[in-house]
């Protein structure tokens, strides 16, 4: 079975600090991996995706993620946090047609 | 590109009533998905259509739930005899593809259902 685990349900960083949100996955086939962001009372917005090829993936709003097969990880980073980054972040794995999501990480930015 | 549209945004109803939600996908997308998201959790897959054919249903989709996508355009999700546990955000997503499983899914803003 495929699964996604996000380490840390809540991450708090200062404005301008590095953002690191952790995601580990389990999959018996080569994974397609995604990060989505969700603002309050809204749907999910795609930040970035990994399918094949380059393991360092750049997304919108300055976010990037690195696929590490040996560690079964797909951590999300941003060099400098901005107040507007405060939101819920979800890592997801594409299983056949459906997405399998982690439980989410709430990111809080301190001024 | 007007995005995925869901209606209504909020629905409050009494336990035992029936409710129906609508999703209009991005116009050229042939795949449509329904997910359910409860508070503090990630979305969970409910069902998926390719064009008008419903190809997969989750075990979460009890016999009180039914989804349709007539003519392969908009979709409806109906819940009959609602229960307290049905309170959640219901998300619709759409994507494009036949064999390309890696096309990203685009989500609507969801319908939040509250059961009194």
Short mmCIF file of C-alpha atoms in Angstrom, two decimals:
data_model
loop_
_atom_site.label_atom_id
_atom_site.label_comp_id
_atom_site.label_asym_id
_atom_site.label_seq_id
_atom_site.Cartn_x
_atom_site.Cartn_y
_atom_site.Cartn_z
CA UNK A 1 0.00 0.00 0.00
CA UNK A 2 1.10 3.53 -0.65
CA UNK A 3 1.33 6.04 2.17
CA UNK A 4 2.66 9.49 3.03
CA UNK A 5 3.93 10.65 6.41
CA UNK A 6 4.49 14.28 7.22
CA UNK A 7 6.74 14.77 10.22
CA UNK A 8 5.47 17.56 12.43
CA UNK A 9 1.85 18.65 12.37
CA UNK A 10 2.90 22.20 13.24
CA UNK A 11 6.04 24.11 12.27
CA UNK A 12 6.77 27.64 13.42
CA UNK A 13 9.55 29.82 11.98
CA UNK A 14 10.53 33.46 12.10
CA UNK A 15 10.03 35.70 9.10
CA UNK A 16 13.16 35.47 6.93
CA UNK A 17 14.19 32.08 8.34
CA UNK A 18 14.54 28.82 6.47
CA UNK A 19 11.38 26.77 6.03
CA UNK A 20 11.74 22.97 6.09
CA UNK A 21 8.65 20.75 5.92
CA UNK A 22 9.32 17.01 6.01
CA UNK A 23 7.61 14.33 3.95
CA UNK A 24 8.38 10.61 3.72
CA UNK A 25 6.57 8.19 1.47
CA UNK A 26 6.09 4.49 0.94
CA UNK A 27 5.50 3.17 -2.54
CA UNK A 28 6.17 -0.11 -4.34
CA UNK A 29 6.43 1.66 -7.70
CA UNK A 30 8.34 4.79 -8.76
CA UNK A 31 6.39 7.60 -7.12
CA UNK A 32 4.89 10.76 -8.50
CA UNK A 33 5.02 13.27 -5.63
CA UNK A 34 3.35 16.61 -5.05
CA UNK A 35 3.22 19.43 -2.54
CA UNK A 36 0.00 21.41 -2.16
CA UNK A 37 -0.77 24.47 -0.04
CA UNK A 38 -4.15 25.22 1.52
CA UNK A 39 -5.20 28.60 2.87
CA UNK A 40 -8.16 28.82 5.30
CA UNK A 41 -11.52 27.92 3.73
CA UNK A 42 -9.95 27.34 0.34
CA UNK A 43 -9.04 24.38 -1.80
CA UNK A 44 -5.56 23.06 -2.48
CA UNK A 45 -3.11 24.89 -4.71
CA UNK A 46 -0.29 22.99 -6.39
CA UNK A 47 3.16 24.17 -5.27
CA UNK A 48 5.34 21.71 -7.18
CA UNK A 49 5.54 18.17 -8.51
CA UNK A 50 8.10 15.45 -9.07
CA UNK A 51 7.52 12.86 -11.78
CA UNK A 52 10.82 11.77 -13.32
CA UNK A 53 14.16 13.37 -14.14
CA UNK A 54 15.76 16.08 -12.04
CA UNK A 55 15.43 15.32 -8.34
CA UNK A 56 15.47 18.98 -7.25
CA UNK A 57 12.14 20.49 -8.20
CA UNK A 58 11.36 24.20 -8.11
CA UNK A 59 7.85 25.45 -7.56
CA UNK A 60 5.89 28.61 -7.08
CA UNK A 61 6.47 31.25 -4.39
CA UNK A 62 10.14 30.33 -3.99
CA UNK A 63 9.55 26.79 -2.73
CA UNK A 64 11.55 23.78 -3.83
CA UNK A 65 11.70 20.10 -2.93
CA UNK A 66 14.26 17.36 -3.36
CA UNK A 67 13.35 13.76 -4.16
CA UNK A 68 15.67 11.33 -2.35
CA UNK A 69 14.90 7.75 -3.30
CA UNK A 70 17.38 6.25 -0.81
CA UNK A 71 15.67 8.09 2.04
CA UNK A 72 12.14 7.83 0.56
CA UNK A 73 11.80 11.54 1.25
CA UNK A 74 10.47 14.61 -0.53
CA UNK A 75 11.08 17.51 1.86
CA UNK A 76 9.86 21.01 1.03
CA UNK A 77 12.10 24.03 1.60
CA UNK A 78 12.14 27.78 1.19
CA UNK A 79 15.25 29.83 2.00
CA UNK A 80 13.44 32.81 3.52
CA UNK A 81 9.95 32.67 5.03
CA UNK A 82 7.40 35.37 4.35
CA UNK A 83 4.29 36.16 6.37
CA UNK A 84 2.14 35.15 3.39
CA UNK A 85 3.54 31.58 3.60
CA UNK A 86 1.43 30.86 6.68
CA UNK A 87 -0.88 28.03 5.61
CA UNK A 88 -1.42 24.26 5.71
CA UNK A 89 0.90 22.23 3.52
CA UNK A 90 0.17 18.75 2.19
CA UNK A 91 2.52 16.23 0.64
CA UNK A 92 0.82 13.78 -1.73
CA UNK A 93 1.67 10.64 -3.67
CA UNK A 94 -0.07 9.67 -6.88
CA UNK A 95 -1.41 6.14 -6.56
CA UNK A 96 -2.91 4.92 -9.83
CA UNK A 97 -5.29 7.83 -10.47
CA UNK A 98 -5.99 9.06 -6.95
CA UNK A 99 -3.81 11.14 -4.65
CA UNK A 100 -2.78 9.83 -1.26
CA UNK A 101 -2.18 12.71 1.14
CA UNK A 102 -0.23 13.13 4.31
CA UNK A 103 -1.95 14.61 7.36
CA UNK A 104 -0.61 18.06 6.68
CA UNK A 105 1.75 20.52 8.36
CA UNK A 106 0.52 23.86 9.59
CA UNK A 107 3.18 26.53 9.02
CA UNK A 108 3.16 29.58 11.26
CA UNK A 109 5.38 32.57 10.57
CA UNK A 110 6.46 34.74 13.51
CA UNK A 111 7.14 38.43 12.79
CA UNK B 1 -9.08 29.03 -17.47
CA UNK B 2 -11.77 29.62 -14.87
CA UNK B 3 -10.60 26.86 -12.54
CA UNK B 4 -12.63 24.19 -10.77
CA UNK B 5 -15.90 25.56 -9.40
CA UNK B 6 -17.90 24.04 -6.54
CA UNK B 7 -21.38 24.91 -5.35
CA UNK B 8 -22.48 25.59 -2.69
CA UNK B 9 -19.48 26.74 -0.66
CA UNK B 10 -21.26 26.00 2.60
CA UNK B 11 -24.17 23.73 3.45
CA UNK B 12 -25.82 23.38 6.85
CA UNK B 13 -28.47 20.72 7.21
CA UNK B 14 -30.20 18.60 9.80
CA UNK B 15 -29.26 14.98 10.35
CA UNK B 16 -31.27 12.69 8.12
CA UNK B 17 -31.67 15.15 5.27
CA UNK B 18 -30.30 14.62 1.76
CA UNK B 19 -27.75 16.99 0.27
CA UNK B 20 -26.30 17.40 -3.22
CA UNK B 21 -23.12 19.18 -4.23
CA UNK B 22 -22.04 20.24 -7.69
CA UNK B 23 -18.59 20.45 -9.28
CA UNK B 24 -17.71 22.08 -12.59
CA UNK B 25 -14.22 21.01 -13.68
CA UNK B 26 -11.78 22.89 -15.89
CA UNK B 27 -13.43 22.65 -19.29
CA UNK B 28 -10.86 20.56 -21.15
CA UNK B 29 -10.21 18.14 -18.27
CA UNK B 30 -11.58 14.64 -18.76
CA UNK B 31 -10.84 13.34 -15.25
CA UNK B 32 -12.78 14.39 -12.17
CA UNK B 33 -12.18 13.40 -8.56
CA UNK B 34 -14.01 13.78 -5.25
CA UNK B 35 -12.18 13.90 -1.92
CA UNK B 36 -13.34 14.40 1.66
CA UNK B 37 -11.33 16.37 4.21
CA UNK B 38 -12.11 16.34 7.91
CA UNK B 39 -10.71 18.88 10.35
CA UNK B 40 -6.97 18.56 10.85
CA UNK B 41 -6.57 15.80 8.26
CA UNK B 42 -5.44 15.50 4.69
CA UNK B 43 -7.99 14.91 1.94
CA UNK B 44 -9.16 11.31 1.44
CA UNK B 45 -10.13 9.93 -1.95
CA UNK B 46 -13.80 9.14 -2.52
CA UNK B 47 -14.29 8.49 -6.22
CA UNK B 48 -13.01 9.24 -9.71
CA UNK B 49 -14.48 9.67 -13.19
CA UNK B 50 -12.88 9.52 -16.60
CA UNK B 51 -15.33 11.30 -18.87
CA UNK B 52 -18.75 10.00 -17.78
CA UNK B 53 -17.49 6.65 -16.46
CA UNK B 54 -17.03 6.20 -12.72
CA UNK B 55 -13.88 4.09 -12.60
CA UNK B 56 -13.04 3.82 -8.92
CA UNK B 57 -14.85 4.18 -5.61
CA UNK B 58 -13.31 4.21 -2.15
CA UNK B 59 -14.63 2.06 0.66
CA UNK B 60 -15.34 5.41 2.35
CA UNK B 61 -18.15 5.87 -0.17
CA UNK B 62 -20.98 4.08 1.62
CA UNK B 63 -24.27 3.23 -0.08
CA UNK B 64 -25.64 6.57 1.16
CA UNK B 65 -23.26 8.34 -1.20
CA UNK B 66 -23.72 8.53 -4.96
CA UNK B 67 -21.79 10.47 -7.57
CA UNK B 68 -22.63 11.10 -11.19
CA UNK B 69 -21.02 12.84 -14.12
CA UNK B 70 -23.57 12.92 -16.92
CA UNK B 71 -22.17 13.76 -20.34
CA UNK B 72 -18.68 13.90 -18.90
CA UNK B 73 -18.93 17.53 -17.84
CA UNK B 74 -20.07 18.63 -14.37
CA UNK B 75 -20.44 16.17 -11.52
CA UNK B 76 -22.78 15.86 -8.55
CA UNK B 77 -22.19 14.17 -5.22
CA UNK B 78 -25.30 13.26 -3.24
CA UNK B 79 -25.41 12.15 0.37
CA UNK B 80 -28.65 10.57 1.53
CA UNK B 81 -29.82 10.39 5.16
CA UNK B 82 -26.91 12.50 6.38
CA UNK B 83 -25.18 11.60 9.63
CA UNK B 84 -23.03 13.63 12.04
CA UNK B 85 -19.92 11.91 10.71
CA UNK B 86 -20.58 13.31 7.24
CA UNK B 87 -19.56 16.77 8.43
CA UNK B 88 -16.47 17.62 6.39
CA UNK B 89 -15.10 19.62 3.49
CA UNK B 90 -15.88 17.94 0.16
CA UNK B 91 -13.27 18.76 -2.45
CA UNK B 92 -13.50 18.29 -6.19
CA UNK B 93 -10.47 18.14 -8.48
CA UNK B 94 -9.93 17.70 -12.19
CA UNK B 95 -7.06 16.77 -14.46
CA UNK B 96 -6.24 16.04 -18.07
CA UNK B 97 -4.99 12.81 -19.51
CA UNK B 98 -5.49 9.33 -20.80
CA UNK B 99 -2.37 7.35 -20.04
CA UNK B 100 -0.46 10.17 -18.38
CA UNK B 101 -1.02 9.53 -14.70
CA UNK B 102 1.27 12.33 -13.64
CA UNK B 103 -0.88 15.25 -14.77
CA UNK B 104 -1.51 17.33 -11.64
CA UNK B 105 -4.96 17.61 -10.17
CA UNK B 106 -6.47 21.08 -9.83
CA UNK B 107 -8.76 21.59 -6.85
CA UNK B 108 -11.86 23.67 -6.27
CA UNK B 109 -12.45 25.61 -3.06
CA UNK B 110 -14.66 22.86 -1.67
CA UNK B 111 -18.09 22.57 -0.11
CA UNK B 112 -18.13 22.62 3.67
CA UNK B 113 -20.94 20.45 5.04
CA UNK B 114 -22.15 20.87 8.61
CA UNK B 115 -24.70 18.45 10.06
CA UNK B 116 -26.77 19.75 12.96
#
